[in-house]
XYZ file of N, CA and C in Angstrom:
573
model
N 0.838 -1.162 0.000
C 0.000 0.000 0.000
C 0.891 1.235 0.000
N 0.533 2.189 -0.821
C 1.228 3.465 -0.925
C 0.161 4.538 -0.954
N 0.383 5.616 -0.231
C -0.544 6.737 -0.218
C 0.098 7.900 -0.957
N -0.697 8.608 -1.751
C -0.205 9.762 -2.485
C -1.044 10.967 -2.094
N -0.401 12.002 -1.590
C -1.088 13.244 -1.235
C -0.933 14.216 -2.392
N -2.055 14.657 -2.929
C -2.041 15.620 -4.030
C -2.080 17.027 -3.441
N -1.052 17.351 -2.696
C -0.969 18.613 -1.974
C 0.449 19.145 -2.032
N 0.576 20.382 -1.627
C 1.900 20.930 -1.380
C 2.432 20.232 -0.127
N 3.731 20.115 -0.022
C 4.340 19.375 1.089
C 3.917 19.916 2.447
N 3.901 21.231 2.611
C 3.535 21.799 3.910
C 2.096 21.458 4.289
N 1.183 21.482 3.319
C -0.218 21.162 3.602
C -0.390 19.685 3.941
N 0.347 18.821 3.275
C 0.221 17.380 3.503
C 0.894 16.929 4.796
N 1.982 17.562 5.139
C 2.795 17.126 6.285
C 1.950 16.979 7.553
N 1.132 17.967 7.858
C 0.305 17.935 9.075
C -0.587 16.696 9.109
N -1.231 16.393 7.991
C -2.150 15.246 7.936
C -1.393 13.928 8.024
N -0.252 13.864 7.369
C 0.548 12.637 7.406
C 1.055 12.391 8.821
N 1.521 13.430 9.485
C 2.025 13.269 10.844
C 0.927 12.816 11.803
N -0.267 13.349 11.655
C -1.388 12.953 12.524
C -1.775 11.500 12.265
N -1.816 11.103 11.003
C -2.221 9.731 10.650
C -1.147 8.716 11.033
N 0.114 9.116 11.004
C 1.235 8.228 11.321
C 1.119 6.878 10.618
N 1.022 6.890 9.285
C 0.858 5.625 8.567
C 2.076 4.726 8.681
N 1.848 3.437 8.506
C 2.931 2.451 8.542
C 3.346 2.052 7.129
N 2.905 2.812 6.145
C 3.225 2.564 4.745
C 3.752 3.869 4.140
N 4.400 3.797 2.979
C 4.971 5.009 2.374
C 3.891 6.023 1.972
N 4.219 7.296 2.147
C 3.372 8.395 1.695
C 4.208 9.255 0.757
N 3.685 9.478 -0.422
C 4.363 10.278 -1.433
C 3.603 11.595 -1.556
N 4.325 12.691 -1.651
C 3.718 14.001 -1.849
C 3.837 14.328 -3.332
N 2.710 14.636 -3.959
C 2.668 14.885 -5.399
C 1.990 16.229 -5.675
N 2.694 17.338 -5.467
C 2.068 18.642 -5.669
C 1.731 18.943 -7.128
N 2.341 18.222 -8.052
C 2.062 18.440 -9.472
C 0.978 17.524 -10.022
N 0.432 16.652 -9.188
C -0.676 15.763 -9.548
C -0.343 14.808 -10.696
N 0.905 14.415 -10.783
C 1.332 13.491 -11.835
C 0.588 12.162 -11.714
N 0.441 11.656 -10.494
C -0.269 10.389 -10.297
C -1.719 10.506 -10.746
N -2.371 11.594 -10.392
C -3.767 11.802 -10.796
C -3.893 11.829 -12.314
N -2.968 12.494 -12.956
C -3.016 12.578 -14.420
C -2.771 11.219 -15.068
N -1.819 10.482 -14.553
C -1.464 9.200 -15.173
C -2.519 8.120 -14.964
N -3.236 8.186 -13.842
C -4.200 7.134 -13.530
C -5.653 7.572 -13.699
N -5.891 8.767 -14.205
C -7.258 9.204 -14.463
C -8.047 9.516 -13.209
N -7.384 10.017 -12.178
C -8.075 10.344 -10.936
C -8.744 11.704 -11.083
N -10.068 11.720 -10.906
C -10.825 12.962 -10.981
C -11.371 13.372 -9.629
N -11.305 12.486 -8.681
C -11.936 12.739 -7.406
C -11.035 12.255 -6.285
N -11.140 12.905 -5.156
C -10.342 12.509 -4.000
C -11.238 12.456 -2.777
N -11.028 11.538 -1.879
C -9.993 10.505 -1.917
C -10.364 9.395 -2.907
N -9.365 8.772 -3.427
C -9.530 7.721 -4.426
C -8.547 6.599 -4.136
N -8.947 5.405 -4.462
C -8.039 4.258 -4.393
C -8.014 3.582 -5.755
N -6.862 3.065 -6.103
C -6.685 2.286 -7.332
C -6.059 0.973 -6.906
N -6.638 -0.126 -7.357
C -6.085 -1.430 -7.021
C -5.228 -1.887 -8.195
N -3.956 -2.147 -7.913
C -2.992 -2.560 -8.935
C -2.380 -3.881 -8.488
N -2.365 -4.863 -9.393
C -1.838 -6.172 -8.998
C -0.321 -6.225 -9.130
N 0.232 -7.371 -8.788
C 1.683 -7.532 -8.785
C 2.289 -7.485 -10.181
N 1.459 -7.553 -11.228
C 1.931 -7.432 -12.605
C 1.692 -6.026 -13.160
N 1.420 -5.067 -12.265
C 1.196 -3.659 -12.610
C -0.060 -3.429 -13.453
N -1.028 -4.306 -13.317
C -2.305 -4.124 -14.009
C -3.310 -3.509 -13.044
N -4.059 -2.537 -13.535
C -5.138 -1.962 -12.730
C -6.272 -2.978 -12.720
N -6.646 -3.427 -11.530
C -7.726 -4.412 -11.418
C -9.010 -3.785 -10.868
N -8.890 -2.578 -10.371
C -10.063 -1.798 -9.969
C -9.699 -0.338 -10.228
N -10.455 0.331 -11.104
C -10.098 1.697 -11.492
C -10.312 2.700 -10.357
N -9.872 3.934 -10.548
C -10.001 4.949 -9.512
C -11.433 5.043 -8.983
N -11.551 4.974 -7.657
C -12.858 5.023 -7.025
C -12.671 5.310 -5.546
N -13.690 5.832 -4.923
C -13.643 6.006 -3.472
C -13.758 4.614 -2.846
N -12.861 4.311 -1.967
C -12.910 3.047 -1.224
C -12.624 3.372 0.232
N -13.644 3.773 0.958
C -13.431 4.220 2.335
C -12.920 3.109 3.242
N -11.995 3.489 4.125
C -11.429 2.541 5.080
C -12.396 2.249 6.222
N -13.281 3.200 6.488
C -14.269 3.022 7.550
C -15.543 3.767 7.149
N -16.505 3.811 8.041
C -17.792 4.423 7.709
C -17.933 5.857 8.226
N -16.805 6.503 8.497
C -16.844 7.870 9.005
C -17.621 8.813 8.085
N -17.499 8.627 6.760
C -18.157 9.503 5.788
C -19.341 8.808 5.104
N -19.859 7.762 5.697
C -20.933 6.993 5.069
C -22.171 7.846 4.785
N -22.556 8.693 5.726
C -23.719 9.546 5.496
C -23.488 10.477 4.313
N -22.269 10.914 4.144
C -21.913 11.837 3.074
C -21.854 11.128 1.717
N -21.198 9.951 1.681
C -20.988 9.245 0.411
C -22.062 8.223 0.095
N -22.729 7.717 1.140
C -23.687 6.640 0.934
C -23.021 5.306 0.665
N -21.725 5.218 0.922
C -20.964 4.005 0.616
C -20.622 3.266 1.902
N -20.931 1.989 1.921
C -20.654 1.106 3.048
C -19.252 0.530 2.869
N -18.345 0.852 3.779
C -16.952 0.429 3.644
C -16.778 -1.086 3.648
N -17.696 -1.812 4.265
C -17.536 -3.270 4.334
C -17.564 -3.914 2.946
N -18.254 -3.289 2.005
C -18.265 -3.840 0.647
C -16.868 -3.817 0.039
N -16.121 -2.743 0.298
C -14.747 -2.658 -0.195
C -13.857 -3.653 0.539
N -14.063 -3.736 1.840
C -13.254 -4.680 2.623
C -13.475 -6.100 2.121
N -14.734 -6.465 1.888
C -15.045 -7.814 1.408
C -14.411 -8.069 0.037
N -14.503 -7.081 -0.861
C -13.924 -7.244 -2.197
C -12.404 -7.364 -2.123
N -11.786 -6.572 -1.264
C -10.331 -6.636 -1.115
C -9.898 -7.983 -0.545
N -10.595 -8.446 0.487
C -10.255 -9.758 1.071
C -10.388 -10.869 0.023
N -11.446 -10.815 -0.757
C -11.655 -11.845 -1.780
C -10.529 -11.816 -2.812
N -10.109 -10.624 -3.206
C -9.030 -10.489 -4.183
C -7.730 -11.038 -3.607
N -7.410 -10.677 -2.379
C -6.165 -11.143 -1.762
C -6.182 -12.654 -1.578
N -7.294 -13.201 -1.110
C -7.374 -14.639 -0.823
C -7.419 -15.503 -2.073
N -8.192 -15.072 -3.066
C -8.403 -15.924 -4.236
C -7.517 -15.556 -5.416
N -7.057 -14.306 -5.439
C -6.282 -13.852 -6.591
C -7.150 -13.435 -7.752
N -8.472 -13.594 -7.585
C -9.392 -13.187 -8.652
C -9.573 -11.681 -8.622
N -9.397 -11.067 -9.779
C -9.571 -9.617 -9.884
C -11.009 -9.250 -9.520
N -11.201 -8.079 -8.913
C -12.542 -7.681 -8.490
C -13.503 -7.395 -9.639
N -12.976 -7.253 -10.855
C -13.839 -7.065 -12.022
C -13.073 -7.465 -13.271
N -13.780 -7.799 -14.332
C -13.106 -8.182 -15.579
C -12.287 -7.017 -16.148
N -11.188 -7.342 -16.820
C -10.301 -6.325 -17.387
C -11.037 -5.388 -18.334
N -11.997 -5.912 -19.087
C -12.753 -5.061 -20.018
C -13.551 -4.002 -19.262
N -14.096 -4.369 -18.099
C -14.828 -3.393 -17.289
C -13.888 -2.338 -16.718
N -12.695 -2.761 -16.308
C -11.719 -1.805 -15.787
C -11.405 -0.768 -16.859
N -11.098 -1.238 -18.075
C -10.764 -0.325 -19.170
C -11.916 0.628 -19.471
N -13.132 0.119 -19.430
C -14.309 0.938 -19.726
C -14.578 1.965 -18.628
N -14.231 1.641 -17.392
C -14.568 2.493 -16.258
C -13.491 3.501 -15.868
N -12.289 3.386 -16.421
C -11.273 4.398 -16.151
C -11.777 5.696 -16.791
N -11.831 6.777 -16.011
C -12.373 8.031 -16.545
C -11.636 8.486 -17.802
N -12.414 8.902 -18.786
C -11.836 9.412 -20.021
C -11.526 10.896 -19.846
N -10.405 11.308 -20.382
C -9.953 12.684 -20.251
C -10.062 13.362 -21.610
N -10.700 14.541 -21.617
C -10.804 15.269 -22.877
C -9.833 16.448 -22.889
N -9.850 17.224 -23.964
C -8.912 18.342 -24.114
C -9.061 19.367 -22.987
N -10.294 19.636 -22.546
C -10.494 20.572 -21.436
C -9.840 20.057 -20.163
N -9.977 18.750 -19.903
C -9.360 18.158 -18.711
C -7.841 18.306 -18.749
N -7.261 18.006 -19.900
C -5.805 18.100 -20.047
C -5.354 19.541 -19.851
N -6.054 20.469 -20.490
C -5.683 21.882 -20.362
C -5.868 22.359 -18.928
N -6.961 21.933 -18.281
C -7.203 22.325 -16.884
C -6.072 21.835 -15.991
N -5.637 20.619 -16.181
C -4.569 20.070 -15.351
C -3.241 20.784 -15.597
N -2.996 21.138 -16.839
C -1.789 21.906 -17.140
C -1.860 23.299 -16.514
N -3.021 23.926 -16.592
C -3.207 25.244 -15.969
C -3.027 25.143 -14.452
N -3.560 24.090 -13.834
C -3.420 23.900 -12.393
C -1.955 23.686 -12.026
N -1.275 22.883 -12.831
C 0.142 22.615 -12.561
C 0.969 23.900 -12.691
N 0.699 24.684 -13.729
C 1.411 25.946 -13.911
C 1.090 26.911 -12.760
N -0.188 26.970 -12.378
C -0.570 27.817 -11.253
C 0.132 27.417 -9.969
N 0.229 26.135 -9.707
C 0.908 25.651 -8.501
C 2.391 26.016 -8.539
N 3.010 25.860 -9.695
C 4.425 26.222 -9.840
C 4.617 27.715 -9.578
N 3.768 28.549 -10.179
C 3.883 29.998 -9.989
C 3.651 30.372 -8.525
N 2.717 29.702 -7.881
C 2.444 29.980 -6.465
C 3.668 29.640 -5.613
N 4.278 28.487 -5.881
C 5.492 28.113 -5.142
C 6.635 29.093 -5.400
N 6.608 29.734 -6.571
C 7.645 30.703 -6.941
C 7.337 32.106 -6.426
N 6.222 32.262 -5.704
C 5.869 33.561 -5.151
C 5.166 34.489 -6.120
N 4.765 33.988 -7.258
C 4.085 34.806 -8.277
C 2.584 34.567 -8.161
N 2.025 35.021 -7.065
C 0.642 34.702 -6.697
C -0.404 35.233 -7.663
N -0.212 36.434 -8.188
C -1.198 36.991 -9.118
C -1.277 36.154 -10.396
N -0.124 35.820 -10.948
C -0.089 34.971 -12.145
C -0.631 33.589 -11.820
N -0.274 33.080 -10.649
C -0.773 31.758 -10.236
C -2.291 31.757 -10.195
N -2.876 32.772 -9.619
C -4.332 32.848 -9.474
C -5.022 32.809 -10.833
N -4.473 33.510 -11.815
C -5.078 33.507 -13.162
C -5.113 32.090 -13.731
N -4.009 31.354 -13.577
C -3.951 29.992 -14.126
C -4.837 29.028 -13.331
N -4.861 29.189 -12.024
C -5.720 28.331 -11.198
C -7.197 28.598 -11.487
N -7.556 29.851 -11.654
C -8.944 30.182 -11.995
C -9.319 29.596 -13.353
N -8.407 29.663 -14.303
C -8.658 29.080 -15.629
C -8.833 27.564 -15.520
N -8.028 26.920 -14.694
C -8.152 25.472 -14.504
C -9.539 25.120 -13.974
N -10.004 25.866 -12.995
C -11.332 25.618 -12.417
C -12.426 25.883 -13.449
N -12.245 26.905 -14.256
C -13.215 27.215 -15.318
C -13.334 26.047 -16.303
N -12.211 25.425 -16.630
C -12.198 24.319 -17.590
C -12.689 22.997 -17.003
N -12.453 22.781 -15.717
C -12.822 21.500 -15.076
C -13.465 21.784 -13.720
N -14.650 22.376 -13.714
C -15.251 22.830 -12.455
C -15.659 21.719 -11.498
N -15.782 20.479 -11.970
C -16.224 19.388 -11.107
C -15.116 18.379 -10.807
N -13.904 18.682 -11.224
C -12.751 17.812 -10.980
C -12.137 18.196 -9.638
N -12.240 17.299 -8.662
C -11.724 17.566 -7.316
C -10.227 17.819 -7.331
N -9.492 17.121 -8.198
C -8.042 17.276 -8.217
C -7.651 18.646 -8.749
N -8.570 19.304 -9.419
C -8.331 20.657 -9.896
C -8.965 21.670 -8.936
N -10.255 21.540 -8.732
C -10.968 22.590 -7.992
C -10.691 22.579 -6.493
N -10.949 21.460 -5.848
C -10.768 21.444 -4.395
C -9.296 21.543 -4.026
N -8.453 20.845 -4.762
C -7.025 20.876 -4.439
C -6.417 22.254 -4.646
N -7.030 23.072 -5.497
C -6.481 24.415 -5.724
C -7.045 25.454 -4.756
N -8.038 25.081 -3.959
C -8.657 26.060 -3.061
C -7.641 26.770 -2.159
N -6.762 26.056 -1.471
C -5.804 26.779 -0.623
C -4.906 27.729 -1.422
N -4.562 27.354 -2.648
C -3.716 28.208 -3.479
C -4.489 29.395 -4.034
N -5.817 29.301 -4.022
C -6.678 30.396 -4.479
C -7.238 31.166 -3.282
N -6.615 30.954 -2.124
C -6.998 31.628 -0.878
C -8.435 31.340 -0.474
N -8.868 30.100 -0.713
C -10.194 29.645 -0.290
C -10.007 28.541 0.748
N -10.914 28.494 1.690
C -10.874 27.475 2.731
C -11.403 26.162 2.147
N -10.563 25.101 2.090
C -11.027 23.840 1.502
C -12.076 23.128 2.342
N -12.435 23.696 3.496
C -13.515 23.162 4.320
C -14.564 24.236 4.596
N -14.498 25.351 3.889
C -15.386 26.478 4.136
C -16.497 26.607 3.104
N -17.018 27.825 2.982
C -18.172 28.106 2.122
C -17.919 27.727 0.660
N -16.717 28.029 0.149
C -16.411 27.692 -1.250
C -16.472 26.188 -1.472
N -16.016 25.431 -0.480
C -16.079 23.972 -0.592
C -17.522 23.490 -0.650
N -18.382 24.013 0.227
C -19.768 23.552 0.254
C -20.532 23.992 -0.994
N -20.163 25.126 -1.560
C -20.749 25.537 -2.842
C -20.352 24.532 -3.923
N -19.074 24.195 -3.946
C -18.579 23.195 -4.888
C -19.298 21.862 -4.695
N -19.435 21.437 -3.436
C -20.110 20.170 -3.144
C -21.512 20.146 -3.723
N -22.249 21.242 -3.558
C -23.602 21.316 -4.091
C -23.621 21.162 -5.606
N -22.719 21.857 -6.284
C -22.634 21.754 -7.742
C -22.284 20.330 -8.159
N -21.318 19.752 -7.449
C -20.847 18.408 -7.779
C -21.958 17.376 -7.573
N -22.667 17.471 -6.460
C -23.759 16.529 -6.191
C -24.886 16.703 -7.191
N -25.208 17.948 -7.533
C -26.268 18.208 -8.504
C -25.917 17.634 -9.875
N -24.629 17.565 -10.179
C -24.169 17.011 -11.458
C -24.082 15.486 -11.434
N -24.450 14.858 -10.316
C -24.441 13.401 -10.244
C -23.185 12.805 -9.659
N -22.406 13.580 -8.904
C -21.172 13.119 -8.257
C -20.181 12.541 -9.266
N -19.794 13.318 -10.286
C -18.872 12.798 -11.296
C -17.579 12.283 -10.677
N -17.144 11.140 -11.185
C -15.934 10.516 -10.679
C -16.233 9.374 -9.730
N -17.470 9.291 -9.243
C -17.854 8.203 -8.346
C -19.025 7.396 -8.911
N -19.432 7.668 -10.133
C -20.643 7.052 -10.654
C -20.629 5.529 -10.581
N -19.600 4.914 -11.133
C -19.610 3.446 -11.176
C -19.436 2.865 -9.795
N -18.576 3.439 -9.011
C -18.335 2.911 -7.676
C -19.555 3.008 -6.808
N -20.269 4.101 -6.917
C -21.485 4.256 -6.122
C -22.512 3.203 -6.494
N -22.641 2.925 -7.753
C -23.616 1.924 -8.185
C -23.260 0.538 -7.678
N -21.964 0.270 -7.591
C -21.501 -1.055 -7.169
C -21.451 -1.191 -5.663
N -21.142 -0.112 -4.957
C -20.808 -0.247 -3.544
C -21.789 0.417 -2.566
N -22.841 0.991 -3.018
C -23.779 1.620 -2.088
C -24.669 0.573 -1.434
N -24.914 0.783 -0.190
C -25.939 0.034 0.534
C -26.835 1.064 1.183
N -28.053 0.723 1.403
C -28.948 1.670 2.066
C -28.373 2.015 3.409
N -28.274 3.306 3.689
C -27.697 3.766 4.970
C -28.650 3.466 6.108
């Protein structure tokens, strides 16, 4: 197991220290992992086998039921699927389904991610005004992509747990929770 924080190092450090994980944590402020694996939403888990094949595409897989009311997802379904995969070696879904369910990225998504990456670089370089223009453009291009919008909130001087976040949440939920569609259908249980 490896954890990847799509944050600036200073923002991630506090959370990593509190969690005190017993597995490696990688800090990825440029969101390279998100771009390479099609991650549109956070938190997300990707199941990769020992042959480097994705056997379960990016999806929320909660470790516990702390956010069950929010997500509607029962963590035991993920635990059961993971145990079955580890014990039997059988992939949790056919390879064709994995390929079909990996989120497709269009030109706007690619441009938004590049704008976000450039904005983050400019912010780290102290060029906040220029950074803000690129971060705002990224959000304009991909308004429902958590790796773009929510992750850029601190760099855009917005509270990632404040009013801007809840406004975003409302828009995202009204749009059908993009990025969790397949997982929700597979893993929801009545709360």
